[in-house]
Short mmCIF file of C-alpha atoms in Angstrom, two decimals:
data_model
loop_
_atom_site.label_atom_id
_atom_site.label_comp_id
_atom_site.label_asym_id
_atom_site.label_seq_id
_atom_site.Cartn_x
_atom_site.Cartn_y
_atom_site.Cartn_z
CA THR I 11 -6.84 15.65 25.49
CA ALA I 12 -5.48 16.67 28.88
CA SER I 13 -7.69 14.02 30.52
CA GLY I 14 -6.71 11.21 28.15
CA ILE I 15 -8.04 9.87 24.88
CA GLY I 16 -11.06 11.77 23.56
CA ASN I 17 -14.06 10.50 21.67
CA PRO I 18 -13.14 8.28 18.70
CA VAL I 19 -13.73 9.36 15.13
CA VAL I 20 -15.56 6.61 13.24
CA SER I 21 -15.53 6.56 9.44
CA ALA I 22 -17.14 4.00 7.15
CA SER I 23 -15.00 1.51 5.22
CA SER I 24 -15.92 -0.80 2.39
CA LEU I 25 -13.34 -3.40 3.43
CA PRO I 26 -14.81 -6.68 4.61
CA ASN I 27 -13.95 -7.44 8.20
CA HIS I 28 -14.14 -11.20 7.92
CA LEU I 29 -11.38 -12.22 5.50
CA TYR I 30 -7.92 -12.21 7.07
CA ARG I 31 -8.35 -9.81 9.97
CA LYS I 32 -4.88 -8.51 9.39
CA GLY I 33 -3.57 -5.64 7.42
CA THR I 34 -1.68 -2.44 7.24
CA ILE I 35 -2.61 1.20 7.70
CA LYS I 36 -0.39 4.02 6.43
CA ILE I 37 -0.94 7.75 6.20
CA SER I 38 0.87 9.56 3.40
CA PRO I 39 3.72 11.92 4.37
CA ASP I 40 1.62 14.94 3.31
CA GLY I 41 -1.08 13.75 5.73
CA LEU I 42 -3.87 13.81 3.13
CA ASN I 43 -4.27 10.13 2.19
CA LEU I 44 -4.68 6.92 4.12
CA VAL I 45 -4.42 3.39 2.77
CA CYS I 46 -5.54 0.30 4.63
CA THR I 47 -5.51 -3.34 3.65
CA ASP I 48 -7.26 -6.59 4.51
CA SER I 49 -6.63 -8.79 1.47
CA ILE I 50 -7.76 -5.88 -0.69
CA ALA I 51 -6.62 -2.27 -0.45
CA GLU I 52 -8.67 0.81 0.22
CA MET I 53 -7.34 4.27 -0.59
CA CYS I 54 -8.99 7.06 1.36
CA TYR I 55 -8.81 10.81 1.63
CA PHE I 56 -7.74 11.71 5.16
CA ASN I 57 -8.60 14.90 7.01
CA PRO I 58 -5.78 15.41 9.54
CA ALA I 59 -7.73 18.06 11.43
CA THR I 60 -10.76 15.85 12.13
CA GLY I 61 -9.47 12.30 11.56
CA ILE I 62 -12.35 11.61 9.18
CA ILE I 63 -11.65 9.46 6.14
CA ASN I 64 -13.58 9.27 2.87
CA VAL I 65 -13.16 6.23 0.64
CA ARG I 66 -11.50 7.10 -2.66
CA VAL I 67 -11.07 3.64 -4.25
CA THR I 68 -10.98 -0.02 -3.27
CA PHE I 69 -8.76 -2.22 -5.41
CA LEU I 70 -7.18 -5.64 -5.77
CA PRO I 71 -4.39 -5.93 -8.35
CA TRP I 72 -4.05 -9.18 -10.31
CA TYR I 73 -0.72 -10.65 -11.37
CA LEU I 74 -0.12 -13.76 -13.48
CA GLY I 75 -3.79 -14.68 -13.13
CA PHE I 76 -3.79 -14.52 -9.32
CA PRO I 77 -5.00 -11.83 -6.93
CA SER I 78 -2.05 -9.84 -5.63
CA GLN I 79 -3.27 -8.65 -2.25
CA ALA I 80 -1.66 -5.54 -0.87
CA ASP I 81 -0.17 -7.01 2.30
CA GLY I 82 2.36 -4.20 2.66
CA VAL I 83 1.92 -0.57 1.60
CA GLU I 84 4.07 2.56 1.55
CA PHE I 85 3.97 6.06 0.11
CA SER I 86 6.84 7.88 -1.56
CA ARG I 87 8.28 10.76 0.48
CA ASP I 88 6.46 13.33 -1.67
CA SER I 89 3.18 11.33 -1.48
CA GLN I 90 3.06 11.11 -5.29
CA TYR I 91 3.20 7.30 -5.44
CA LEU I 92 1.74 4.40 -3.51
CA TYR I 93 3.64 1.11 -3.43
CA THR I 94 2.02 -2.20 -2.53
CA ILE I 95 3.58 -5.60 -2.02
CA LYS I 96 2.18 -9.11 -1.80
CA ALA I 97 3.62 -10.91 1.22
CA PHE I 98 2.92 -14.62 0.91
CA GLY I 99 0.36 -17.00 -0.53
CA ASN I 100 -0.33 -18.12 -4.07
CA LEU I 101 2.63 -16.36 -5.72
CA SER I 102 5.49 -17.90 -3.68
CA ASN I 103 8.78 -16.28 -4.73
CA ASN I 104 7.35 -14.33 -7.67
CA THR I 105 5.73 -11.61 -5.58
CA PRO I 106 4.97 -8.33 -7.35
CA VAL I 107 5.74 -4.84 -6.14
CA TRP I 108 3.14 -2.42 -7.53
CA GLN I 109 3.38 1.35 -8.06
CA PHE I 110 0.26 3.56 -8.28
CA ASP I 111 0.15 7.25 -9.21
CA MET I 112 -1.49 9.19 -6.37
CA THR I 113 -1.96 12.30 -8.52
CA ARG I 114 -4.76 10.54 -10.43
CA GLN I 115 -7.94 11.67 -8.72
CA ASP I 116 -10.60 9.39 -10.18
CA SER I 117 -10.65 5.73 -9.19
CA ALA I 118 -10.50 4.23 -12.71
CA THR I 119 -7.45 6.25 -13.71
CA PHE I 120 -5.76 5.56 -10.38
CA ILE I 121 -6.18 1.80 -10.86
CA GLN I 122 -4.98 2.01 -14.47
CA THR I 123 -1.70 3.57 -13.34
CA GLY I 124 -0.84 0.41 -11.40
CA SER I 125 2.27 -1.23 -12.77
CA VAL I 126 4.56 -3.97 -11.51
CA ILE I 127 8.00 -2.44 -10.93
CA GLY I 128 9.67 -5.51 -9.47
CA THR I 129 9.30 -8.98 -7.99
CA ASN I 130 10.98 -11.21 -5.42
CA SER I 131 10.24 -9.10 -2.38
CA PHE I 132 7.82 -10.02 0.37
CA GLY I 133 6.45 -8.92 3.68
CA SER I 134 7.53 -5.53 4.92
CA ILE I 135 7.92 -2.30 2.96
CA GLN I 136 9.13 0.88 4.63
CA LEU I 137 10.12 4.42 3.67
CA GLY I 138 13.58 5.13 5.04
CA PRO I 139 14.88 8.44 6.39
CA ASP I 140 16.90 8.78 3.17
CA GLY I 141 13.69 8.86 1.06
CA LYS I 142 14.31 5.39 -0.40
CA ILE I 143 11.87 2.53 0.11
CA TYR I 144 13.17 -0.71 1.59
CA LEU I 145 11.57 -4.13 1.13
CA ASP I 146 12.23 -7.61 2.47
CA ALA I 147 14.05 -9.65 -0.17
CA VAL I 148 13.25 -13.24 -1.09
CA SER I 149 16.55 -14.86 -0.22
CA SER I 150 17.71 -18.20 1.07
CA THR I 151 19.94 -16.39 3.56
CA LEU I 152 17.15 -14.14 4.87
CA ASP I 153 19.57 -11.28 5.43
CA SER I 154 18.86 -9.17 2.37
CA LEU I 155 16.87 -6.08 1.52
CA ASN I 156 15.61 -4.75 -1.79
CA ARG I 157 15.50 -1.00 -2.32
CA ILE I 158 13.59 1.43 -4.52
CA ASN I 159 16.25 4.11 -5.03
CA ASP I 160 14.06 6.86 -6.49
CA PRO I 161 10.46 6.23 -5.44
CA SER I 162 9.24 9.74 -6.37
#
């Protein structure tokens, strides 16, 4: 507002607030979805006019018998896909990159679309201005990036 920050919009979340107390929040490029993480991920519908969110699904992918927390998240440029990445922890260098189909409206179908599209990335994941998604690469030189060339 002209006088500063207005009244906050408070929406309920099903994420526990006592696990890691860290996480990521991203809003999809179309402005209609929001994903947040804190060891598990929560996909929400987002109303850009009011700032209100409504929980769509809470999920925790499993990979090789271990939970694969969504430490990093990113949407494709057209908001059709959500990508999640496990940063560190019990999977060491074999960290999965997951892809989920955002066009699936019900929670069970959304979760079922989850598939591992790669490994050996960790930490950050970011949509670039060229529409490609860039990820930190597991490398002994620490000067590498992985890339999803066609994320949509």
